[in-house]
Tab-separated table of C-alpha atoms in Angstrom:
chain	number	residue	atom	x	y	z
A	1	GLY	CA	22.377	-27.961	-88.251
A	2	ALA	CA	24.927	-25.968	-86.270
A	3	ALA	CA	22.948	-26.558	-83.083
A	4	ALA	CA	22.928	-30.302	-83.774
A	5	VAL	CA	26.704	-30.290	-84.288
A	6	LEU	CA	27.290	-28.416	-81.032
A	7	THR	CA	24.958	-30.743	-79.163
A	8	TYR	CA	26.894	-33.750	-80.474
A	9	ILE	CA	30.332	-32.279	-79.747
A	10	TYR	CA	29.415	-31.256	-76.191
A	11	GLY	CA	27.492	-34.452	-75.497
A	12	ALA	CA	24.281	-32.499	-74.792
A	13	ASP	CA	25.844	-31.349	-71.509
A	14	SER	CA	24.036	-28.161	-70.535
A	15	THR	CA	26.813	-27.249	-68.093
A	16	ARG	CA	29.287	-27.047	-70.985
A	17	LEU	CA	26.844	-25.567	-73.489
A	18	ILE	CA	25.894	-22.730	-71.122
A	19	GLN	CA	29.328	-21.201	-71.697
A	20	LEU	CA	28.369	-20.480	-75.309
A	21	TYR	CA	25.023	-19.050	-74.259
A	22	ILE	CA	26.168	-16.601	-71.596
A	23	VAL	CA	28.813	-15.056	-73.844
A	24	GLY	CA	26.277	-14.322	-76.575
A	25	VAL	CA	23.698	-13.031	-74.089
A	26	PHE	CA	25.986	-10.598	-72.297
A	27	VAL	CA	27.592	-9.375	-75.511
A	28	SER	CA	24.069	-8.573	-76.759
A	29	PHE	CA	23.099	-6.918	-73.466
A	30	THR	CA	26.254	-4.805	-73.356
A	31	LEU	CA	26.017	-3.684	-76.982
A	32	SER	CA	22.321	-2.828	-76.673
A	33	GLN	CA	22.939	-0.726	-73.562
A	34	ILE	CA	25.826	1.104	-75.247
A	35	GLY	CA	23.588	1.672	-78.259
A	36	MET	CA	20.947	3.275	-76.023
A	37	VAL	CA	23.575	5.566	-74.464
A	38	ARG	CA	24.566	6.744	-77.954
A	39	HIS	CA	20.860	7.156	-78.752
A	40	TRP	CA	20.295	9.516	-75.817
A	41	ASN	CA	23.505	11.438	-76.540
A	42	ARG	CA	22.344	12.073	-80.091
A	43	HIS	CA	18.975	13.387	-78.930
A	44	LEU	CA	20.459	15.512	-76.162
A	45	ARG	CA	22.498	17.442	-78.732
A	46	THR	CA	19.314	18.806	-80.339
A	47	GLU	CA	16.682	18.724	-77.579
A	48	ALA	CA	15.949	22.098	-75.909
A	49	ASP	CA	12.938	21.235	-73.699
A	50	PRO	CA	14.209	21.021	-70.059
A	51	ALA	CA	11.639	18.373	-69.067
A	52	LYS	CA	12.519	16.119	-71.968
A	53	ARG	CA	16.230	16.647	-71.344
A	54	ARG	CA	15.830	15.561	-67.690
A	55	HIS	CA	14.047	12.422	-68.877
A	56	MET	CA	16.808	11.699	-71.411
A	57	VAL	CA	19.568	12.290	-68.840
A	58	ARG	CA	17.869	9.905	-66.406
A	59	SER	CA	17.439	7.271	-69.151
A	60	ARG	CA	21.046	7.679	-70.212
A	61	ALA	CA	22.206	7.169	-66.641
A	62	ILE	CA	20.167	3.951	-66.376
A	63	ASN	CA	21.552	2.629	-69.665
A	64	THR	CA	25.094	3.621	-68.696
A	65	PHE	CA	24.788	1.660	-65.463
A	66	GLY	CA	23.332	-1.275	-67.405
A	67	ALA	CA	26.195	-1.193	-69.902
A	68	PHE	CA	28.759	-1.100	-67.061
A	69	LEU	CA	27.131	-3.961	-65.166
A	70	THR	CA	26.602	-6.284	-68.132
A	71	GLY	CA	30.056	-5.411	-69.481
A	72	LEU	CA	31.583	-6.324	-66.129
A	73	VAL	CA	29.800	-9.674	-66.131
A	74	LEU	CA	30.988	-10.254	-69.710
A	75	VAL	CA	34.607	-9.631	-68.718
A	76	VAL	CA	34.300	-11.996	-65.759
A	77	VAL	CA	32.758	-14.689	-67.961
A	78	LEU	CA	35.487	-14.347	-70.597
A	79	LEU	CA	38.246	-14.525	-67.983
A	80	THR	CA	36.833	-17.479	-66.087
A	81	LYS	CA	35.133	-19.497	-68.820
A	82	PHE	CA	37.268	-18.765	-71.869
A	83	THR	CA	39.029	-22.140	-71.876
A	84	HIS	CA	35.791	-23.961	-70.937
A	85	GLY	CA	34.121	-23.243	-74.277
A	86	ALA	CA	33.461	-19.510	-74.266
A	87	TRP	CA	36.149	-19.101	-76.937
A	88	VAL	CA	33.892	-20.919	-79.414
A	89	ALA	CA	31.170	-18.273	-79.133
A	90	LEU	CA	33.745	-15.493	-79.306
A	91	LEU	CA	35.331	-16.991	-82.418
A	92	GLY	CA	31.920	-17.370	-84.038
A	93	MET	CA	31.126	-13.712	-83.402
A	94	VAL	CA	34.431	-12.611	-84.937
A	95	ILE	CA	33.835	-14.768	-88.006
A	96	PHE	CA	30.279	-13.475	-88.450
A	97	TYR	CA	31.409	-9.880	-87.980
A	98	ALA	CA	34.209	-10.248	-90.539
A	99	THR	CA	31.876	-11.966	-93.019
A	100	MET	CA	29.132	-9.366	-92.716
A	101	THR	CA	31.633	-6.530	-92.969
A	102	ALA	CA	33.090	-8.021	-96.140
A	103	ILE	CA	29.596	-8.396	-97.631
A	104	ARG	CA	28.790	-4.788	-96.794
A	105	LYS	CA	32.025	-3.577	-98.381
A	106	HIS	CA	31.252	-5.616	-101.493
A	107	TYR	CA	27.803	-4.014	-101.869
A	108	ASP	CA	29.269	-0.543	-101.317
A	109	ARG	CA	31.980	-1.201	-103.891
A	110	VAL	CA	29.446	-2.438	-106.470
A	111	ALA	CA	27.153	0.540	-105.829
A	112	GLU	CA	30.067	2.914	-106.358
A	113	GLU	CA	31.108	1.105	-109.533
A	114	ILE	CA	27.677	1.220	-111.185
A	115	ALA	CA	26.752	4.757	-110.085
A	116	VAL	CA	25.906	7.110	-112.951
A	117	GLU	CA	28.460	9.859	-113.424
A	118	ASP	CA	27.655	13.462	-114.347
A	119	ASP	CA	29.554	13.259	-117.627
A	120	PRO	CA	28.429	10.444	-119.977
A	121	ASP	CA	31.132	7.974	-120.929
A	122	ASP	CA	31.408	5.250	-123.539
A	123	GLU	CA	29.370	2.842	-121.410
A	124	THR	CA	26.329	5.142	-121.266
A	125	VAL	CA	26.407	6.362	-124.865
A	126	ARG	CA	23.729	4.832	-127.048
A	127	PRO	CA	25.076	2.126	-129.419
A	128	SER	CA	25.322	3.216	-133.032
A	129	ARG	CA	23.728	-0.003	-134.312
A	130	VAL	CA	22.317	-3.278	-133.035
A	131	HIS	CA	23.267	-6.539	-134.715
A	132	SER	CA	20.895	-9.381	-133.760
A	133	ILE	CA	21.719	-13.074	-133.954
A	134	VAL	CA	19.238	-15.926	-133.531
A	135	LEU	CA	20.836	-19.259	-132.706
A	136	VAL	CA	19.409	-22.091	-134.793
A	137	SER	CA	19.907	-25.844	-134.502
A	138	LYS	CA	16.841	-27.002	-136.452
A	139	VAL	CA	13.772	-25.466	-138.049
A	140	HIS	CA	11.176	-26.086	-135.376
A	141	LYS	CA	8.649	-24.110	-133.349
A	142	PRO	CA	11.115	-22.666	-130.794
A	143	THR	CA	13.304	-21.415	-133.641
A	144	LEU	CA	10.375	-19.791	-135.445
A	145	ARG	CA	9.258	-18.069	-132.236
A	146	ALA	CA	12.767	-16.735	-131.587
A	147	LEU	CA	12.972	-15.421	-135.167
A	148	ALA	CA	9.569	-13.761	-134.907
A	149	TYR	CA	10.512	-12.119	-131.616
A	150	ALA	CA	13.844	-10.912	-132.970
A	151	LYS	CA	12.084	-9.313	-135.950
A	152	LEU	CA	9.856	-7.333	-133.598
A	153	MET	CA	12.932	-5.699	-132.070
A	154	ARG	CA	13.669	-4.018	-135.431
A	155	SER	CA	17.433	-4.353	-135.199
A	156	ASP	CA	19.716	-2.830	-137.818
A	157	THR	CA	20.801	-6.289	-138.979
A	158	LEU	CA	19.378	-9.729	-138.237
A	159	GLU	CA	20.781	-13.117	-139.081
A	160	ALA	CA	20.364	-16.727	-138.026
A	161	LEU	CA	23.459	-18.569	-136.852
A	162	SER	CA	24.000	-22.318	-136.838
A	163	ILE	CA	27.009	-24.449	-135.909
A	164	SER	CA	27.855	-27.306	-138.247
A	165	VAL	CA	28.821	-30.376	-136.255
A	166	ASP	CA	27.397	-32.850	-138.774
A	167	ALA	CA	27.535	-32.230	-142.517
A	168	ALA	CA	24.325	-34.128	-143.277
A	169	GLU	CA	22.297	-32.305	-140.627
A	170	THR	CA	23.673	-28.945	-141.757
A	171	LYS	CA	22.755	-29.652	-145.369
A	172	ALA	CA	19.244	-30.677	-144.323
A	173	LEU	CA	18.908	-27.457	-142.314
A	174	GLN	CA	19.978	-25.309	-145.264
A	175	GLU	CA	17.569	-27.104	-147.597
A	176	GLU	CA	14.693	-26.703	-145.141
A	177	TRP	CA	15.610	-23.040	-144.709
A	178	SER	CA	15.483	-22.464	-148.463
A	179	ARG	CA	12.322	-24.536	-148.942
A	180	ARG	CA	10.416	-22.472	-146.382
A	181	GLY	CA	11.656	-19.240	-147.945
A	182	MET	CA	12.935	-17.802	-144.671
A	183	ASP	CA	13.553	-14.064	-145.044
A	184	VAL	CA	16.417	-14.110	-142.526
A	185	PRO	CA	19.894	-15.010	-143.827
A	186	LEU	CA	21.350	-18.190	-142.365
A	187	LYS	CA	25.047	-18.238	-141.502
A	188	VAL	CA	26.732	-21.573	-140.793
A	189	LEU	CA	29.984	-21.861	-138.827
A	190	ASP	CA	32.058	-25.014	-139.125
A	191	SER	CA	33.084	-26.816	-135.955
A	192	PRO	CA	35.162	-29.892	-136.809
A	193	TYR	CA	35.556	-30.818	-133.134
A	194	ARG	CA	31.767	-30.657	-132.517
A	195	GLU	CA	32.176	-27.713	-130.153
A	196	ILE	CA	29.280	-25.262	-130.113
A	197	THR	CA	30.169	-22.561	-127.606
A	198	ARG	CA	33.604	-21.446	-128.820
A	199	PRO	CA	32.673	-20.751	-132.509
A	200	ILE	CA	29.740	-18.593	-131.408
A	201	ILE	CA	31.857	-16.676	-128.899
A	202	ASP	CA	34.593	-16.107	-131.492
A	203	TYR	CA	32.060	-14.913	-134.066
A	204	VAL	CA	30.407	-12.490	-131.625
A	205	LYS	CA	33.800	-11.124	-130.593
A	206	SER	CA	34.743	-10.624	-134.235
A	207	LEU	CA	31.583	-8.534	-134.744
A	208	ARG	CA	32.442	-6.445	-131.717
A	209	LYS	CA	36.021	-6.006	-132.950
A	210	GLU	CA	34.855	-4.802	-136.367
A	211	SER	CA	32.411	-2.266	-134.871
A	212	PRO	CA	33.142	-1.522	-131.193
A	213	ARG	CA	30.282	1.000	-131.021
A	214	ASP	CA	27.744	-1.622	-132.130
A	215	ALA	CA	25.803	-3.822	-129.730
A	216	VAL	CA	25.269	-7.498	-130.436
A	217	SER	CA	21.992	-9.080	-129.317
A	218	VAL	CA	21.902	-12.870	-129.159
A	219	TYR	CA	18.535	-14.674	-129.023
A	220	ILE	CA	18.623	-18.212	-127.637
A	221	PRO	CA	15.560	-20.502	-127.888
A	222	GLU	CA	15.076	-22.453	-124.671
A	223	TYR	CA	12.726	-25.196	-123.504
A	224	VAL	CA	10.572	-24.705	-120.403
A	225	VAL	CA	10.165	-28.080	-118.714
A	226	GLY	CA	8.169	-29.264	-115.732
A	227	HIS	CA	10.365	-31.907	-114.095
A	228	TRP	CA	13.769	-31.536	-112.476
A	229	TYR	CA	15.340	-34.363	-114.448
A	230	GLU	CA	14.375	-32.701	-117.730
A	231	HIS	CA	16.661	-29.809	-116.878
A	232	LEU	CA	19.544	-32.253	-117.174
A	233	LEU	CA	18.459	-33.213	-120.693
A	234	HIS	CA	17.712	-29.783	-122.171
A	235	ASN	CA	19.220	-26.282	-122.322
A	236	GLN	CA	22.707	-27.339	-121.219
A	237	SER	CA	24.380	-25.854	-124.298
A	238	ALA	CA	22.310	-22.682	-123.875
A	239	LEU	CA	23.361	-22.316	-120.241
A	240	ARG	CA	27.044	-22.746	-121.066
A	241	LEU	CA	26.763	-20.262	-123.908
A	242	LYS	CA	24.965	-17.666	-121.806
A	243	GLY	CA	27.577	-18.035	-119.095
A	244	ARG	CA	30.282	-17.133	-121.614
A	245	LEU	CA	28.370	-14.373	-123.381
A	246	LEU	CA	27.591	-12.560	-120.145
A	247	PHE	CA	31.312	-11.840	-119.752
A	248	THR	CA	31.554	-10.337	-123.242
A	249	PRO	CA	31.146	-6.514	-123.189
A	250	GLY	CA	28.547	-5.044	-125.525
A	251	VAL	CA	26.623	-8.319	-125.882
A	252	MET	CA	22.984	-8.686	-124.813
A	253	VAL	CA	21.538	-12.160	-124.280
A	254	THR	CA	17.808	-12.867	-124.593
A	255	SER	CA	16.193	-16.206	-123.780
A	256	VAL	CA	13.102	-16.985	-125.843
A	257	PRO	CA	11.112	-19.657	-123.952
A	258	TRP	CA	9.081	-22.451	-125.493
A	259	GLN	CA	6.825	-24.268	-123.024
A	260	LEU	CA	6.862	-28.024	-123.509
A	261	ASP	CA	3.813	-30.062	-122.534
A	262	SER	CA	5.579	-31.190	-119.369
A	263	SER	CA	5.655	-27.574	-118.167
A	264	GLU	CA	1.938	-27.953	-117.420
A	265	ALA	CA	2.954	-30.142	-114.485
A	266	ALA	CA	4.880	-27.216	-112.999
A	267	LYS	CA	1.862	-24.961	-113.532
A	268	ARG	CA	-0.384	-27.455	-111.751
A	269	ARG	CA	2.038	-27.602	-108.831
A	270	ALA	CA	2.062	-23.809	-108.642
A	271	ARG	CA	-1.750	-23.671	-108.682
A	272	LYS	CA	-1.921	-26.317	-105.984
A	273	ARG	CA	0.437	-24.285	-103.771
A	274	ALA	CA	-1.633	-21.153	-104.397
A	275	GLU	CA	-4.886	-22.929	-103.551
A	276	TRP	CA	-3.493	-24.644	-100.452
A	277	ASN	CA	-5.228	-23.610	-97.241
A	278	ALA	CA	-3.402	-23.554	-93.950
A	279	PRO	CA	-4.894	-25.583	-91.085
A	280	GLY	CA	-7.742	-23.618	-89.576
A	281	SER	CA	-8.101	-21.194	-92.478
A	282	VAL	CA	-11.589	-22.467	-93.338
A	283	ARG	CA	-12.710	-22.093	-89.748
A	284	ARG	CA	-11.275	-18.568	-89.539
A	285	GLY	CA	-13.057	-17.491	-92.696
A	286	PRO	CA	-11.854	-15.475	-95.681
A	287	VAL	CA	-9.165	-12.849	-95.345
A	288	VAL	CA	-10.395	-9.261	-95.468
A	289	HIS	CA	-7.964	-6.944	-97.239
A	290	PRO	CA	-7.772	-3.443	-95.704
A	291	ARG	CA	-8.338	-1.647	-98.998
A	292	ARG	CA	-11.350	-3.775	-99.870
A	293	GLU	CA	-12.894	-3.651	-96.413
A	294	LYS	CA	-14.046	-0.074	-97.022
A	295	THR	CA	-16.067	-1.116	-100.069
A	296	GLY	CA	-17.462	-4.206	-98.380
A	297	THR	CA	-15.817	-6.646	-100.794
A	298	ARG	CA	-14.095	-9.777	-99.634
A	299	LYS	CA	-11.640	-12.130	-101.282
């Protein structure tokens, strides 16, 4: 894309585009030669063999001359072609260097932040208890699977949580819950403005405020679909809720998937990609894996 933009801006004129090329080439040449000089200097500090040292000194001299020559050409190019388009390549290099340096600093800062200290603090101490919550909208198969999975975790407390946005639907849910004799208590939170995310967040925060040493585990049933447009129709509330819960300290979020029939289409696409053969693969024959070649087996 960037190459297409440059070609359009410069009218595909190679005379003008060459200014960008020569700057990048001679910067690379100069830096690589300087890198080789540093390489030989590092080895010369520890090498004691006279023959090897003579070879290193000769190689360093060659690379030093190369760095001087390519650096000189780079200076000449920058002085004579800077206003003819060389400044674009130079600006791009500065931007890339600043971006990569910032990314590196970010990774270093994150690594330092999450490093384990010698003395355990509050963040590494084991929670005193785990309070599990299963989000429920209706009594259906995804809900039952999420409840069954949450029971396997053997939390200290377990409850189902539902948000009441319609009185009739909430009453039907409670009646169905009682009729099936569910052994998990159902807690209903009122939401007069039909908002789902905020009541759950407020309830989870209240649990954390009552017992700061406790961890809260939230289980969210989710649909696994096979078409891109189905993602727009399902799991939107779950995604918004997870996005909020992830910023709440002491809260663990678990997605419990339920594969809809349409997810088989995604599986078929994955199998088709796995079974696809590149052009010429049949003619070349099967691939022999190094570990299996010794035993004479082929895949």
